[in-house]
Amino acid sequence: MAVKIKTNNGLIDISNGVVAIVVGCAATSNYGVVGMASKNAFRDGFDGILNRANYKRGVVVKSEDNRITVDVYIIVGYGLKISEVSRNVQGSVKFNLKNQLGIDTKAVNVIVQSVKVLDE
């Protein structure tokens, strides 16, 4: 499935894998985010941090009417305010999707799969 954008010159298809990489890079660039997590950790056998090649497993993209809804599964560092980290992730994901791909977002849902103790 791809995100379809209608323009005056035609139709643009952007694969969900591309959207997932942009979302994953934007999410992990925020302070407090340890990494991306799998949406189905038990089924996928990933209980740890996803690498860049597997970001697609931690992002769900739903599109409708030139706008998308994104679910982002992350791991947050222990001792940090989860609501503040999540709000920062939402902002950076929206900003990067608009600036890099030209996609308007309807919603960015952040799901904290785990909390991990950070090394000092």
PDB file of C-alpha atoms in Angstrom:
ATOM      1  CA  MET A   1       0.000   0.000   0.000  1.00  0.00           C
ATOM      2  CA  ALA A   2       1.224   3.459  -0.804  1.00  0.00           C
ATOM      3  CA  VAL A   3       0.355   7.008   0.083  1.00  0.00           C
ATOM      4  CA  LYS A   4      -1.231   8.701  -2.933  1.00  0.00           C
ATOM      5  CA  ILE A   5      -0.958  12.458  -3.364  1.00  0.00           C
ATOM      6  CA  LYS A   6      -3.019  14.228  -6.012  1.00  0.00           C
ATOM      7  CA  THR A   7      -1.318  17.219  -7.606  1.00  0.00           C
ATOM      8  CA  ASN A   8      -2.235  19.494 -10.488  1.00  0.00           C
ATOM      9  CA  ASN A   9       0.205  17.554 -12.704  1.00  0.00           C
ATOM     10  CA  GLY A  10      -0.869  14.039 -11.744  1.00  0.00           C
ATOM     11  CA  LEU A  11      -0.691  11.406  -9.030  1.00  0.00           C
ATOM     12  CA  ILE A  12       2.303  10.659  -6.783  1.00  0.00           C
ATOM     13  CA  ASP A  13       2.654   7.284  -5.036  1.00  0.00           C
ATOM     14  CA  ILE A  14       4.986   7.123  -2.029  1.00  0.00           C
ATOM     15  CA  SER A  15       5.518   3.668  -0.547  1.00  0.00           C
ATOM     16  CA  ASN A  16       4.861   3.060   3.116  1.00  0.00           C
ATOM     17  CA  GLY A  17       8.483   1.960   3.496  1.00  0.00           C
ATOM     18  CA  VAL A  18       9.693   5.433   2.567  1.00  0.00           C
ATOM     19  CA  VAL A  19       7.210   7.026   4.955  1.00  0.00           C
ATOM     20  CA  ALA A  20       8.320   4.615   7.703  1.00  0.00           C
ATOM     21  CA  ILE A  21      11.992   5.532   7.274  1.00  0.00           C
ATOM     22  CA  VAL A  22      11.236   9.268   7.419  1.00  0.00           C
ATOM     23  CA  VAL A  23       9.025   8.756  10.484  1.00  0.00           C
ATOM     24  CA  GLY A  24      11.570   6.502  12.201  1.00  0.00           C
ATOM     25  CA  CYS A  25      14.478   8.872  11.609  1.00  0.00           C
ATOM     26  CA  ALA A  26      12.409  11.823  12.844  1.00  0.00           C
ATOM     27  CA  ALA A  27      11.262   9.945  15.951  1.00  0.00           C
ATOM     28  CA  THR A  28      14.686   8.652  16.958  1.00  0.00           C
ATOM     29  CA  SER A  29      16.289  12.073  16.556  1.00  0.00           C
ATOM     30  CA  ASN A  30      14.417  13.327  19.640  1.00  0.00           C
ATOM     31  CA  TYR A  31      16.026  13.413  23.070  1.00  0.00           C
ATOM     32  CA  GLY A  32      14.649  10.629  25.258  1.00  0.00           C
ATOM     33  CA  VAL A  33      13.821   8.210  22.454  1.00  0.00           C
ATOM     34  CA  VAL A  34      16.068   5.175  22.813  1.00  0.00           C
ATOM     35  CA  GLY A  35      14.842   3.629  19.564  1.00  0.00           C
ATOM     36  CA  MET A  36      11.998   2.214  17.552  1.00  0.00           C
ATOM     37  CA  ALA A  37      10.099  -0.872  18.709  1.00  0.00           C
ATOM     38  CA  SER A  38       8.157  -3.460  16.735  1.00  0.00           C
ATOM     39  CA  LYS A  39       4.371  -3.081  16.737  1.00  0.00           C
ATOM     40  CA  ASN A  40       4.092  -6.851  17.170  1.00  0.00           C
ATOM     41  CA  ALA A  41       7.128  -7.583  19.299  1.00  0.00           C
ATOM     42  CA  PHE A  42       5.981 -11.057  20.284  1.00  0.00           C
ATOM     43  CA  ARG A  43       4.999 -12.170  16.769  1.00  0.00           C
ATOM     44  CA  ASP A  44       8.024 -10.598  15.050  1.00  0.00           C
ATOM     45  CA  GLY A  45      10.459 -11.890  17.633  1.00  0.00           C
ATOM     46  CA  PHE A  46      11.864  -8.404  18.171  1.00  0.00           C
ATOM     47  CA  ASP A  47      11.825  -7.368  21.799  1.00  0.00           C
ATOM     48  CA  GLY A  48      14.635  -4.899  21.324  1.00  0.00           C
ATOM     49  CA  ILE A  49      15.441  -1.808  19.377  1.00  0.00           C
ATOM     50  CA  LEU A  50      14.831  -1.846  15.629  1.00  0.00           C
ATOM     51  CA  ASN A  51      17.563  -0.739  13.277  1.00  0.00           C
ATOM     52  CA  ARG A  52      16.940   1.584  10.347  1.00  0.00           C
ATOM     53  CA  ALA A  53      16.237  -1.293   7.944  1.00  0.00           C
ATOM     54  CA  ASN A  54      13.393  -2.508  10.160  1.00  0.00           C
ATOM     55  CA  TYR A  55      11.679   0.824  10.883  1.00  0.00           C
ATOM     56  CA  LYS A  56       8.729  -0.380   8.799  1.00  0.00           C
ATOM     57  CA  ARG A  57       7.901  -2.853  11.602  1.00  0.00           C
ATOM     58  CA  GLY A  58       7.475  -0.001  14.071  1.00  0.00           C
ATOM     59  CA  VAL A  59       5.347   2.349  11.990  1.00  0.00           C
ATOM     60  CA  VAL A  60       1.746   1.968  10.805  1.00  0.00           C
ATOM     61  CA  VAL A  61       0.580   4.314   8.039  1.00  0.00           C
ATOM     62  CA  LYS A  62      -3.085   4.841   7.139  1.00  0.00           C
ATOM     63  CA  SER A  63      -3.941   7.251   4.329  1.00  0.00           C
ATOM     64  CA  GLU A  64      -7.130   8.979   3.290  1.00  0.00           C
ATOM     65  CA  ASP A  65      -7.842  12.117   1.242  1.00  0.00           C
ATOM     66  CA  ASN A  66      -4.210  13.262   0.810  1.00  0.00           C
ATOM     67  CA  ARG A  67      -3.660  13.066   4.589  1.00  0.00           C
ATOM     68  CA  ILE A  68      -2.213  10.258   6.675  1.00  0.00           C
ATOM     69  CA  THR A  69      -2.464   8.941  10.193  1.00  0.00           C
ATOM     70  CA  VAL A  70       0.769   7.485  11.587  1.00  0.00           C
ATOM     71  CA  ASP A  71       1.215   5.155  14.563  1.00  0.00           C
ATOM     72  CA  VAL A  72       4.804   5.237  15.903  1.00  0.00           C
ATOM     73  CA  TYR A  73       6.067   2.564  18.322  1.00  0.00           C
ATOM     74  CA  ILE A  74       9.025   3.767  20.404  1.00  0.00           C
ATOM     75  CA  ILE A  75      11.165   2.945  23.436  1.00  0.00           C
ATOM     76  CA  VAL A  76      11.721   5.801  25.895  1.00  0.00           C
ATOM     77  CA  GLY A  77      14.572   6.308  28.347  1.00  0.00           C
ATOM     78  CA  TYR A  78      13.818   5.664  32.019  1.00  0.00           C
ATOM     79  CA  GLY A  79      13.270   8.738  34.189  1.00  0.00           C
ATOM     80  CA  LEU A  80      12.066  11.029  31.423  1.00  0.00           C
ATOM     81  CA  LYS A  81       8.615  12.563  31.148  1.00  0.00           C
ATOM     82  CA  ILE A  82       6.905  10.309  28.606  1.00  0.00           C
ATOM     83  CA  SER A  83       4.239  12.860  27.666  1.00  0.00           C
ATOM     84  CA  GLU A  84       6.880  15.458  26.813  1.00  0.00           C
ATOM     85  CA  VAL A  85       8.991  13.017  24.788  1.00  0.00           C
ATOM     86  CA  SER A  86       5.862  11.889  22.915  1.00  0.00           C
ATOM     87  CA  ARG A  87       4.813  15.468  22.163  1.00  0.00           C
ATOM     88  CA  ASN A  88       8.277  16.180  20.734  1.00  0.00           C
ATOM     89  CA  VAL A  89       8.062  13.037  18.581  1.00  0.00           C
ATOM     90  CA  GLN A  90       4.671  14.110  17.232  1.00  0.00           C
ATOM     91  CA  GLY A  91       6.002  17.532  16.294  1.00  0.00           C
ATOM     92  CA  SER A  92       9.147  16.319  14.586  1.00  0.00           C
ATOM     93  CA  VAL A  93       7.302  13.572  12.664  1.00  0.00           C
ATOM     94  CA  LYS A  94       4.720  16.068  11.371  1.00  0.00           C
ATOM     95  CA  PHE A  95       7.457  18.563  10.440  1.00  0.00           C
ATOM     96  CA  ASN A  96       9.606  16.007   8.587  1.00  0.00           C
ATOM     97  CA  LEU A  97       6.701  14.444   6.688  1.00  0.00           C
ATOM     98  CA  LYS A  98       5.567  17.871   5.472  1.00  0.00           C
ATOM     99  CA  ASN A  99       9.056  19.133   4.587  1.00  0.00           C
ATOM    100  CA  GLN A 100      10.588  15.978   3.118  1.00  0.00           C
ATOM    101  CA  LEU A 101       7.586  14.317   1.433  1.00  0.00           C
ATOM    102  CA  GLY A 102       4.941  17.055   1.239  1.00  0.00           C
ATOM    103  CA  ILE A 103       2.434  14.928   3.139  1.00  0.00           C
ATOM    104  CA  ASP A 104      -0.092  16.477   5.519  1.00  0.00           C
ATOM    105  CA  THR A 105      -0.716  14.454   8.656  1.00  0.00           C
ATOM    106  CA  LYS A 106      -4.100  14.021  10.241  1.00  0.00           C
ATOM    107  CA  ALA A 107      -2.675  12.500  13.419  1.00  0.00           C
ATOM    108  CA  VAL A 108       0.557  11.100  14.829  1.00  0.00           C
ATOM    109  CA  ASN A 109      -0.133   8.487  17.489  1.00  0.00           C
ATOM    110  CA  VAL A 110       2.849   7.621  19.687  1.00  0.00           C
ATOM    111  CA  ILE A 111       2.804   4.230  21.399  1.00  0.00           C
ATOM    112  CA  VAL A 112       5.483   3.697  24.054  1.00  0.00           C
ATOM    113  CA  GLN A 113       6.260  -0.029  23.907  1.00  0.00           C
ATOM    114  CA  SER A 114       8.938  -0.064  26.579  1.00  0.00           C
ATOM    115  CA  VAL A 115      11.123   1.967  28.919  1.00  0.00           C
ATOM    116  CA  LYS A 116      14.851   1.353  29.023  1.00  0.00           C
ATOM    117  CA  VAL A 117      17.467   2.441  31.522  1.00  0.00           C
ATOM    118  CA  LEU A 118      20.003   4.676  29.845  1.00  0.00           C
ATOM    119  CA  ASP A 119      23.703   4.198  30.479  1.00  0.00           C
ATOM    120  CA  GLU A 120      25.451   7.202  31.970  1.00  0.00           C
TER     121      GLU A 120
END
